[in-house]
XYZ file of C-alpha atoms in Angstrom:
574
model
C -76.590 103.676 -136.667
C -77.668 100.079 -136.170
C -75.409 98.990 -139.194
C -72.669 101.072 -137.893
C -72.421 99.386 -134.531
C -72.760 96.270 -135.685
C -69.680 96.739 -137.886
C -67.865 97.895 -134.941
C -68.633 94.241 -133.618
C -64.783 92.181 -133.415
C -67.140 89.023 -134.593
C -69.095 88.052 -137.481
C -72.884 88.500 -137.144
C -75.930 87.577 -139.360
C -79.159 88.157 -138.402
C -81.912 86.212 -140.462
C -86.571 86.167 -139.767
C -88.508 83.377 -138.056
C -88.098 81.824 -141.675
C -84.611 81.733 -142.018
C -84.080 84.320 -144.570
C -80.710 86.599 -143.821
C -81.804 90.158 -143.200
C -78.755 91.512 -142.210
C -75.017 91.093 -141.542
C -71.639 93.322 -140.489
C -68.498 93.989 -142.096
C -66.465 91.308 -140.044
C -69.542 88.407 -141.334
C -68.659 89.604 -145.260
C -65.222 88.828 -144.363
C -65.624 85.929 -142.353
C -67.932 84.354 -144.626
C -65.753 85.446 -148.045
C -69.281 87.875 -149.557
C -67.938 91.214 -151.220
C -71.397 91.968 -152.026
C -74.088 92.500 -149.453
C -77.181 93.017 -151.504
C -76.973 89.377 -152.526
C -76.785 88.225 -149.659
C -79.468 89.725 -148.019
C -83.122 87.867 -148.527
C -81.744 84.785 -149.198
C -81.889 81.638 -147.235
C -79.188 81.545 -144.729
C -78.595 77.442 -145.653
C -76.760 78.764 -148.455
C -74.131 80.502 -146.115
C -74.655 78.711 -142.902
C -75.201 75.325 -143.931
C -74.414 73.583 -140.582
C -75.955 76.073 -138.324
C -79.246 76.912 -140.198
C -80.689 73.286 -139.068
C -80.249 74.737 -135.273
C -81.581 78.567 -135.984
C -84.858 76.508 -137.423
C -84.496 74.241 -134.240
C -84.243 77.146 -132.048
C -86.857 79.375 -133.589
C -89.145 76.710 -132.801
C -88.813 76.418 -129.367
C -90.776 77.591 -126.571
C -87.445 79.057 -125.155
C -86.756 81.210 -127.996
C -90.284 82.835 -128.181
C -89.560 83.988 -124.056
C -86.314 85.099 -125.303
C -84.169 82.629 -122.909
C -83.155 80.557 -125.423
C -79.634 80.328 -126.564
C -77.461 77.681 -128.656
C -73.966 77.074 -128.675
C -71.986 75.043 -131.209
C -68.611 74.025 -131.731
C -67.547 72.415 -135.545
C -64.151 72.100 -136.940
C -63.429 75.307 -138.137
C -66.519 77.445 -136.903
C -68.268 78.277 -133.667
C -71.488 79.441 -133.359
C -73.576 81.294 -130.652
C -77.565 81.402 -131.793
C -79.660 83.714 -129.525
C -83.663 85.084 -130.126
C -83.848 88.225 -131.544
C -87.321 89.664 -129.523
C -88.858 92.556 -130.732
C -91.712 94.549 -128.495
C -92.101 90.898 -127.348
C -92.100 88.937 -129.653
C -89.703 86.793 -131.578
C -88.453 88.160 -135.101
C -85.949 86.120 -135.461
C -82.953 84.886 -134.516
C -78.724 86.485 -134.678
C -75.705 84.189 -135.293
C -72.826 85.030 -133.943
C -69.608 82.998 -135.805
C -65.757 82.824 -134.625
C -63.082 80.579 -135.120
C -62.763 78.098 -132.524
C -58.367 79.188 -132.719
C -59.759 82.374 -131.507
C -61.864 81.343 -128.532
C -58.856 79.138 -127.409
C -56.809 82.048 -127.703
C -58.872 83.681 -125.383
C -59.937 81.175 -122.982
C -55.569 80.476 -122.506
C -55.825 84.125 -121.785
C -58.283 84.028 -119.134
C -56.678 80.598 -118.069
C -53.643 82.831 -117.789
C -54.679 85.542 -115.824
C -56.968 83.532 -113.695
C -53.664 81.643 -112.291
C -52.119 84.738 -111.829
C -55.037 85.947 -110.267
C -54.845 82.557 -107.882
C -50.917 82.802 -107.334
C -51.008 86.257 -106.173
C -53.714 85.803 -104.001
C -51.928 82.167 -102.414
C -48.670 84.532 -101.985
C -50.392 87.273 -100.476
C -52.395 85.185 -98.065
C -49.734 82.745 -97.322
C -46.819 85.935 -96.537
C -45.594 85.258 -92.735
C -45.805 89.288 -92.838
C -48.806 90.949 -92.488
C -50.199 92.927 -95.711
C -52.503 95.730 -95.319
C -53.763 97.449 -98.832
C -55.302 101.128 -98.491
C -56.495 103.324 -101.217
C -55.635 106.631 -102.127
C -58.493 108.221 -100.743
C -57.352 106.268 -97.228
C -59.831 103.031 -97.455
C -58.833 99.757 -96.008
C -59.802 97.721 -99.525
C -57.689 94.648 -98.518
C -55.677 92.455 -95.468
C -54.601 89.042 -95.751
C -54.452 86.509 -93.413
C -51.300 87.195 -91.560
C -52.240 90.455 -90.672
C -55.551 89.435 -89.464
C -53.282 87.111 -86.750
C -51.114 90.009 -85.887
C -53.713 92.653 -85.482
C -56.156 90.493 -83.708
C -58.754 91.709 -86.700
C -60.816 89.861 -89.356
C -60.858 91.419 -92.673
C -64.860 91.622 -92.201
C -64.381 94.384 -89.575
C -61.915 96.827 -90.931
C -62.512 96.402 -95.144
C -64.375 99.353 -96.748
C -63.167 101.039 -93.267
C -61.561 104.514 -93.604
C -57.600 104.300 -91.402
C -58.454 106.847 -89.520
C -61.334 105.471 -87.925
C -59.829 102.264 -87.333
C -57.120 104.132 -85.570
C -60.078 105.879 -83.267
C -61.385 102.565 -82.856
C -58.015 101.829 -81.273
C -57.163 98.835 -83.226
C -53.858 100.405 -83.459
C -52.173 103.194 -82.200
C -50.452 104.922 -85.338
C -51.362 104.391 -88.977
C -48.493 104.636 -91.419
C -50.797 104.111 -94.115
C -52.158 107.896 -93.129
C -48.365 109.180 -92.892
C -48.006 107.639 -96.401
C -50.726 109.433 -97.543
C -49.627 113.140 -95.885
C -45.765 112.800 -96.979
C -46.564 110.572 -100.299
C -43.241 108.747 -99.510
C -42.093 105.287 -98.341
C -43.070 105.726 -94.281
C -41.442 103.039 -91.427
C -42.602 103.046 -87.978
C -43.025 100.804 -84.733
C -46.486 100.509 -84.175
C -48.427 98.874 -81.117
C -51.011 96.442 -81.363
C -53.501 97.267 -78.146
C -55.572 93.926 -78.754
C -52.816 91.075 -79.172
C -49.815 93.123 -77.384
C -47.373 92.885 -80.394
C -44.848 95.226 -82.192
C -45.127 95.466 -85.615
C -42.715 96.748 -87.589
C -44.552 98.777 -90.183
C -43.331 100.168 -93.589
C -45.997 101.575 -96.018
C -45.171 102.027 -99.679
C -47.173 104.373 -102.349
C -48.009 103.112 -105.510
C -48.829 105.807 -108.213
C -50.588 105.656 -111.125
C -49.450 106.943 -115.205
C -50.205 110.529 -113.465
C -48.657 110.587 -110.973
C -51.383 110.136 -108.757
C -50.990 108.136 -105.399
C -53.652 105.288 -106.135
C -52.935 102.915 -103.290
C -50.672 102.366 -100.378
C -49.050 98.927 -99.659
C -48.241 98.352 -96.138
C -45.683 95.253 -94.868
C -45.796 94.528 -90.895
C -43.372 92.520 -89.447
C -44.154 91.191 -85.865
C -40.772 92.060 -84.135
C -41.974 91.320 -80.294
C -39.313 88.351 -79.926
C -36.978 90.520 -81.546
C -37.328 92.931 -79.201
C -37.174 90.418 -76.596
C -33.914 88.840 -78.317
C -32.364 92.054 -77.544
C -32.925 92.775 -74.464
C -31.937 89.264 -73.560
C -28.432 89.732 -75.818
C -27.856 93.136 -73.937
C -28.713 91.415 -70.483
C -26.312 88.459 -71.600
C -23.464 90.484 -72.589
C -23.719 92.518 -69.317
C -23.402 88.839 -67.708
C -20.707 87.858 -69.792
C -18.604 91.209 -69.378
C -19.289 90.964 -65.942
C -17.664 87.478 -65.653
C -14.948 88.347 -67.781
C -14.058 91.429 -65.294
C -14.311 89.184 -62.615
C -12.024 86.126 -63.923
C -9.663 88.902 -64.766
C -10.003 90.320 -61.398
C -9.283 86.683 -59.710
C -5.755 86.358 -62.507
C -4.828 89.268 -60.822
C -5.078 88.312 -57.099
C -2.785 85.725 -58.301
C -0.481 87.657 -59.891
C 3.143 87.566 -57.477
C 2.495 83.896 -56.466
C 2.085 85.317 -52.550
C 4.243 88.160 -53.478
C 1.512 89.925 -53.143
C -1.780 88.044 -50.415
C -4.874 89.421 -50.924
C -7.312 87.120 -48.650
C -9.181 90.730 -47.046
C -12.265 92.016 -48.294
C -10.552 95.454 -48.311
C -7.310 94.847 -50.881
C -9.489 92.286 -52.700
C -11.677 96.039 -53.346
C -8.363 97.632 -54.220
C -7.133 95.424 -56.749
C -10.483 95.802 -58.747
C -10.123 99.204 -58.594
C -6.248 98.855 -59.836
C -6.850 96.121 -62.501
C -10.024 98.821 -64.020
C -7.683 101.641 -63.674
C -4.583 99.829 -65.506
C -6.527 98.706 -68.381
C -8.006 102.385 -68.525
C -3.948 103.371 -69.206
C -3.975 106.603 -66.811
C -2.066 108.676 -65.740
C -2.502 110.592 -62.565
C -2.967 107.858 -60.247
C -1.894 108.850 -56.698
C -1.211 105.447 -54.105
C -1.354 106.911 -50.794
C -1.216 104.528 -47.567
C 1.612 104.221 -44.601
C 5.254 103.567 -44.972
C 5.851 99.331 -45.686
C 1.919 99.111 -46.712
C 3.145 97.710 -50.675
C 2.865 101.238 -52.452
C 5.636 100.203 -54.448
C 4.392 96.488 -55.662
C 0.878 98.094 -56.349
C 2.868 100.242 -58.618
C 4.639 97.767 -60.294
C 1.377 95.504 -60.499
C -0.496 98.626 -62.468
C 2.147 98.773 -64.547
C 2.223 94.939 -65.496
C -1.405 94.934 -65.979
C -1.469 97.961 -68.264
C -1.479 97.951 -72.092
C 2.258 99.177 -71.790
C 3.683 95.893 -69.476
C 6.171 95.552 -72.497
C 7.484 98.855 -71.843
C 9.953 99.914 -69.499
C 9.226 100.802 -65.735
C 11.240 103.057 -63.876
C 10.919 104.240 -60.545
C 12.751 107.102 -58.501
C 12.575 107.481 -55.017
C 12.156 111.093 -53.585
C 13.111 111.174 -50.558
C 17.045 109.037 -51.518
C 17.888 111.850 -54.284
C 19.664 115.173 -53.050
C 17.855 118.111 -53.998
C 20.864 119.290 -56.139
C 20.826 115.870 -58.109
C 16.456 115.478 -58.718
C 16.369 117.607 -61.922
C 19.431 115.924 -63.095
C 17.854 112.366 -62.559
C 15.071 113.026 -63.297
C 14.994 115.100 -66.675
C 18.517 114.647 -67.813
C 21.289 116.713 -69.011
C 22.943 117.929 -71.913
C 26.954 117.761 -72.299
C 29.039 120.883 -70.382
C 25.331 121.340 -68.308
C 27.438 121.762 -64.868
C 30.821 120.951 -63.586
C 31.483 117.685 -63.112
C 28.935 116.882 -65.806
C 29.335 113.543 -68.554
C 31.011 114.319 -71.528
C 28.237 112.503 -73.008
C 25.525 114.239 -70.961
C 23.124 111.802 -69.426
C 19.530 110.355 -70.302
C 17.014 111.414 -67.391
C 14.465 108.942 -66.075
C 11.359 110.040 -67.769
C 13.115 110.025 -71.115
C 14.007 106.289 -70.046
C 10.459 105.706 -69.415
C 9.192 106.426 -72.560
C 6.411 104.196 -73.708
C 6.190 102.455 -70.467
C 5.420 103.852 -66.541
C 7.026 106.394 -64.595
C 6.821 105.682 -60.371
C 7.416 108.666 -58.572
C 7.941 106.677 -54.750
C 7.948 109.109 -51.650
C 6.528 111.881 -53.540
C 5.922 114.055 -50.880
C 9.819 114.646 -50.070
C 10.161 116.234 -53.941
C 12.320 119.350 -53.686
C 9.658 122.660 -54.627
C 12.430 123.717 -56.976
C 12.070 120.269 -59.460
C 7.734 120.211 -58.780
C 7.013 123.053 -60.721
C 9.258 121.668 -64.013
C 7.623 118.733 -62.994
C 4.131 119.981 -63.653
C 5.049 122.148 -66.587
C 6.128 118.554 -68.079
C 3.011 116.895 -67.074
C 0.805 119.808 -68.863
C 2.787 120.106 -72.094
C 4.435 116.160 -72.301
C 7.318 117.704 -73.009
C 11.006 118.532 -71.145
C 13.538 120.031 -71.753
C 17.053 118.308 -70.010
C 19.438 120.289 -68.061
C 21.858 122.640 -69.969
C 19.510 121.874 -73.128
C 17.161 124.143 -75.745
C 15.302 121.249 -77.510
C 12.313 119.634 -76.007
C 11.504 116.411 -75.714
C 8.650 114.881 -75.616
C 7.145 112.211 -73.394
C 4.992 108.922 -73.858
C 4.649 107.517 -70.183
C 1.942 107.055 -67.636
C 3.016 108.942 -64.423
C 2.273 107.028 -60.921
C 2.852 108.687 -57.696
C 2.450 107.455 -53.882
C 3.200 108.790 -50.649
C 3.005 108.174 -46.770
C 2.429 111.950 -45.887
C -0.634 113.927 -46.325
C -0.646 116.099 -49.017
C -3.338 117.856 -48.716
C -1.828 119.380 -45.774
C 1.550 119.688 -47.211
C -0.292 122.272 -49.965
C -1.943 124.145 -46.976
C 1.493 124.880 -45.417
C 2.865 125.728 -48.813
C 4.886 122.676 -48.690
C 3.580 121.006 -52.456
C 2.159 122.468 -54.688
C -1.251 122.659 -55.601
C -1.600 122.279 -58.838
C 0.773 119.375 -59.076
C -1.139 117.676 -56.412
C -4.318 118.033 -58.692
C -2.354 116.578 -61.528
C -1.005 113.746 -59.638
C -4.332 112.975 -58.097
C -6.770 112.297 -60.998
C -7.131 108.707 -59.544
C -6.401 107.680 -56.063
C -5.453 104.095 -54.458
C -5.207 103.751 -50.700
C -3.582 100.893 -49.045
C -4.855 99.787 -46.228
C -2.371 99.362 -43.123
C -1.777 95.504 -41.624
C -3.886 96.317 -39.102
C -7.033 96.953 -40.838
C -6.282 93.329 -43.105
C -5.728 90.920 -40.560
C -7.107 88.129 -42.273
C -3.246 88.917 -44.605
C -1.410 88.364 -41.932
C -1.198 85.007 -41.165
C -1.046 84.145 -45.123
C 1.824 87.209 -45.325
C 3.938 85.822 -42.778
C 3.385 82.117 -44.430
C 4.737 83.402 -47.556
C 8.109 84.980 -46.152
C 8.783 81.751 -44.125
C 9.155 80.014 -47.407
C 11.211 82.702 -49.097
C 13.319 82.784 -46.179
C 13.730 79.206 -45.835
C 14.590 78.681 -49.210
C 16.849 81.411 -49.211
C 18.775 80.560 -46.056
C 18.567 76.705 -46.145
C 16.494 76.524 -43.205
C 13.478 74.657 -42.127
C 11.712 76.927 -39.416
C 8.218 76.822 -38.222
C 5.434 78.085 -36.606
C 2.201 77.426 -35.069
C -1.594 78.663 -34.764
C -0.326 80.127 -31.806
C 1.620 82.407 -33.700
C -1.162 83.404 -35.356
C -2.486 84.821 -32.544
C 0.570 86.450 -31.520
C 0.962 88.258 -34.884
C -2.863 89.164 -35.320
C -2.977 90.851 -32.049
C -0.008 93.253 -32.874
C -0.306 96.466 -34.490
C 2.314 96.321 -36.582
C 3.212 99.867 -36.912
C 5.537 99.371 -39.924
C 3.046 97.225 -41.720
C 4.016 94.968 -44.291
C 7.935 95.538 -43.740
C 8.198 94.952 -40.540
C 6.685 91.461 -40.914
C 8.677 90.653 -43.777
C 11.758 91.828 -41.169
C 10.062 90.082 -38.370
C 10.373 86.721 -40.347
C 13.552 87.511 -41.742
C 15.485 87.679 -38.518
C 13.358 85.362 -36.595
C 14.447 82.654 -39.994
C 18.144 83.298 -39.827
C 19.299 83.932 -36.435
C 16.251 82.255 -34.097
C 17.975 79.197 -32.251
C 14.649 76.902 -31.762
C 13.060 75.293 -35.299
C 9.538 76.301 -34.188
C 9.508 80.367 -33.878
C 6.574 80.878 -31.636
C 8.519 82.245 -28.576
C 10.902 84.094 -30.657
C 7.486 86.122 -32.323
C 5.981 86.114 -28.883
C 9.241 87.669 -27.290
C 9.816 89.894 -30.457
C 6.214 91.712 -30.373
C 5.898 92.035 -26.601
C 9.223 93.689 -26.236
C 7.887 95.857 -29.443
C 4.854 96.446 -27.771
C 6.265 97.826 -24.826
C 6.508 94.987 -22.249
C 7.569 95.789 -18.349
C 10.014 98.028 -17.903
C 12.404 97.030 -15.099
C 15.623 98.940 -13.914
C 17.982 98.483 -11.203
C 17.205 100.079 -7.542
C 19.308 102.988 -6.560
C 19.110 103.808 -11.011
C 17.783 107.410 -11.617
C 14.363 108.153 -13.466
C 16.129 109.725 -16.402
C 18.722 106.362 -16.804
C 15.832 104.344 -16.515
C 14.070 106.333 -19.083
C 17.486 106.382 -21.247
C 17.797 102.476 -21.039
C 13.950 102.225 -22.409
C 15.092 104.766 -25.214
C 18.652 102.766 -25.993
C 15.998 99.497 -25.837
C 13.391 100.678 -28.405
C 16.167 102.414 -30.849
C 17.541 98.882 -30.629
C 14.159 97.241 -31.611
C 13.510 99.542 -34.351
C 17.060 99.047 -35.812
C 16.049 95.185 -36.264
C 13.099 95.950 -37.717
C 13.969 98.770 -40.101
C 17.109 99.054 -42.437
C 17.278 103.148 -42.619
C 16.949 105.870 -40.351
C 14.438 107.559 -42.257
C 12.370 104.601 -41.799
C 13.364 104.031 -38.237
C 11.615 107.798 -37.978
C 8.315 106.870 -39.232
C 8.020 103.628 -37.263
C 8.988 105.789 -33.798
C 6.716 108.983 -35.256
C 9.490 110.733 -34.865
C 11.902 113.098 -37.079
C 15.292 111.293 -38.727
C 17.203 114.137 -37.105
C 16.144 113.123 -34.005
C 16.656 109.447 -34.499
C 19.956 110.127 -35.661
C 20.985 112.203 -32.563
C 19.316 109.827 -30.219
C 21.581 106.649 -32.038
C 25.318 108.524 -31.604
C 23.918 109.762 -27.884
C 23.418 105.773 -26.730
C 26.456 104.728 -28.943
C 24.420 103.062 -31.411
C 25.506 102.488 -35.446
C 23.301 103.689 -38.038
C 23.340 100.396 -39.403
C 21.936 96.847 -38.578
């Protein structure tokens, strides 16, 4: 048995007495040492074989060393190396066994150990040295490993969790989720956010298993990333981007209160509102939007202003006023017809206005005065964005955004049956009120500025006013808003005989207002009450151009204001 595992030795041995004399030696010695037969070899002196290292087996078997069986020599020649160690027995020394290699050999393996020892000392340099934390578990769940990093981030030294089972350093509340213990129960790569109680960071965490030849999950291999400032980053980006939207709606908002170049003033709090509201809604491209406000309050440029601020400006905008168009003519207008669709017809037949509108916006002024027979084709052609013209069979279909705006009140106008219902629903997804003069004062002064220079320009004159005027305009009502300043200025720029206009506005808006009424003694009540009527017909005529607005500015009905003109012998015109 002896002799067996000595030939199962990878190096030569010989073992020789305390006098030198070779008493043994294994199958890789024979070789090494070029003997084929053993029996001759054994019992002789072991000079004979080992010439250079018997000198140091005698030198070694006589030293105290080698009789307490601590001694050991080691010897390097040219082509051999040699390793001489006691060979005790029960105590005592019976000799000594050579051990014999090539020195190419023991190179070989020291480069191999050289070799893996600075693989050994690169991994470790990477793995301590990562910026990311490394955490190595076992597959039984063990903490056998951390490096430095991950020390920083958990607040840990390797000391206190190694040889540690996850789940108890989880308990310990180190941390408050393990994906090392996920890894483990799903055997699959695991990512999670993880909370670090001690230091307050967020670790991004992914654990990977490693399995053996078997298939057997032998470790787990887990990477944290500290993503706190990342976190922060975001938040900061998000917060930053709200800023920067937020600006960008503004600056747009501001482009647009300068949009008209005082065609549109917009110094009040309350239209400054409105045209936010407008410029979101226009970008939005909707349809439905409903501008509701009194007669001469700038329904129509609000339209107009939605229109160029809307991803259609290129397109076309056409508008169609209500209450102008004979009921017999809306449908006509406003869908179309087809040749031979009624006497008197086009040869050609004839386009309608929301064909015309196509890929642009459709402004439906006055809306209120729409014949019942023309809203409920009206709706049907909102619903299906589709028409068909008069006298036709082929629909056609309709790309436009739809605006709307009134004076009256439609709401009540439903209740009496007067609109419908379900078109006012459809025309009022989004509503815009205009405020009346009145309730902007802070316009009015800037308003009136504005038509002074259009009306100078226009009429080669150089008229005037002072802050007196100011006063005079801000502390009248102005009934028909907008309009009736713009007609105010008008008349006060082309016919007014003084440069400066402050008694001609002063006279103008008292007598408006209602000033004293004289009459002549011996006169009747009713023709002093017929002279103040002929007197404010005639005041209203210079302010409006049409009876129908002459009707809203006296709250009164056209019919009336008609009748009431031909009884005082007044023309319908200016």
């Amino acid at each position: 048995m002896i002799q067996q595992v000595m030939n199962c030795v990878s190096y030569a041995i010989v073992v020789v007495d305390t006098n030198c004399i070779v008493t043994n030696m294994n199958n890789v010695a024979m070789d090494f040492l070029k003997r084929h037969d053993r029996a001759a070899v054994i019992g002789i002196d072991s000079k004979f074989i080992l010439p250079i290292a018997t000198p140091f087996i005698k030198q070694g078997l006589a030293s105290e060393d080698f009789k307490n069986g601590t001694g050991r020599i080691v010897k390097k020649g040219a082509e051999l190396f040699f390793e001489i160690t006691p060979l005790i027995v029960a105590g005592v020394l019976k000799g000594a066994v050579i051990s014999l290699q090539k020195p190419s050999r023991f190179e070989e393996l020291a480069v191999e150990l050289s070799s893996f020892q600075e693989m050994a000392i690169t991994l470790q340099a990477i793995f301590d040295s990562s910026s990311d934390g490394i955490w190595v578990t076992s597959g039984d769940g063990i903490v056998t490993n951390i490096n430095k990093a991950s020390e920083n981030l958990n607040g840990v030294k390797a000391g206190k969790v190694l040889g540690k089972r996850i789940d108890v350093i989880v308990k310990q509340g180190f941390v408050d989720v393990s994906v090392s213990k996920e890894v483990l129960e799903k055997k699959r790569q695991v990512s999670m956010l993880q909370n670090i109680t001690k230091t307050g960071r967020q670790l991004l965490c992914t654990g990977t298993p490693v399995f053996d030849k078997k298939g057997t999950l032998s470790m787990v291999v887990v990477n944290e990333r500290d993503v706190t400032e990342l976190l922060d980053l975001r938040e900061h980006l998000k917060t930053a981007r709200e800023i920067t939207e937020k600006a960008r709606k503004e600056i747009t908002s501001l482009n647009m209160l300068e949009l008209g170049k005082g065609a549109f003033i917009a110094e009040s709090k309350s239209i400054r509102r409105l045209l936010g509201s407008a410029l979101k809604l226009s970008q939005l491209e909707v349809s439905g939007i409903l501008l509701l406000g009194e007669s001469g309050t700038g329904k129509s440029l609000m339209a107009k202003l939605l229109h160029q601020q809307s991803p259609r400006a290129s397109g076309p905008f056409l508008a169609i006023n209500c209450a102008a168009v004979p009921e017999q003519l809306f449908e006509a207008e406003l869908f179309g017809y087809e040749k031979g669709a009624f006497t008197g017809a086009r040869e050609t037949g004839k386009a309608g206005l929301m064909a015309l509108a196509d890929g642009g916006t459709f402004f439906l002024d006055e809306v209120g005065e729409m014949p019942p027979s023309v809203q409920a084709k009206l709706l049907k052609c909102i619903d299906e964005k589709e028409f068909t013209p008069l006298g036709g069979s082929t629909p056609k279909k309709i790309n436009c955004v739809i605006i709307a705006a009134t004076n009256k009140d439609l709401e009540e106008q439903v209740t009496k049956k007067q609109f419908r219902k379900d078109l006012f629903y459809r025309l009022n997804v989004f509503t815009l009120t205009m405020p009346p003069l009145r309730e902007r004062v802070e316009d009015i002064f800037a308003l009136a500025t504005a038509f002074l220079k259009k009306y100078n320009e226009r009429y080669g004159k150089f008229k005037t006013f002072s802050p007196k005027s100011l006063r005079t305009l801000q502390n009248y009502s102005f009934p028909g808003n907008i309009r009736e300043l713009d007609s105010l200025i008008k008349k006060g720029v082309a016919v007014a005989e003084e440069q400066l206009l402050d008694n001609y506005l002063e006279q103008s808006l008292n007598g408006a207002e209602g000033g004293e009424v004289s009459f002549e003694r011996g006169a009747s009540l009713q023709e002093a009450l017929d002279k103040v009527e002929r007197d404010i017909l005639i005041e209203a005529k210079k302010t409006c151009g049409t009876t129908r607005e002459m009707a809203e500015y006296l709250n009164t009905s056209q019919p009336s204001v008609v009748r009431k003109l031909k009884k005082h012998g007044l023309n319908h015109s200016k």
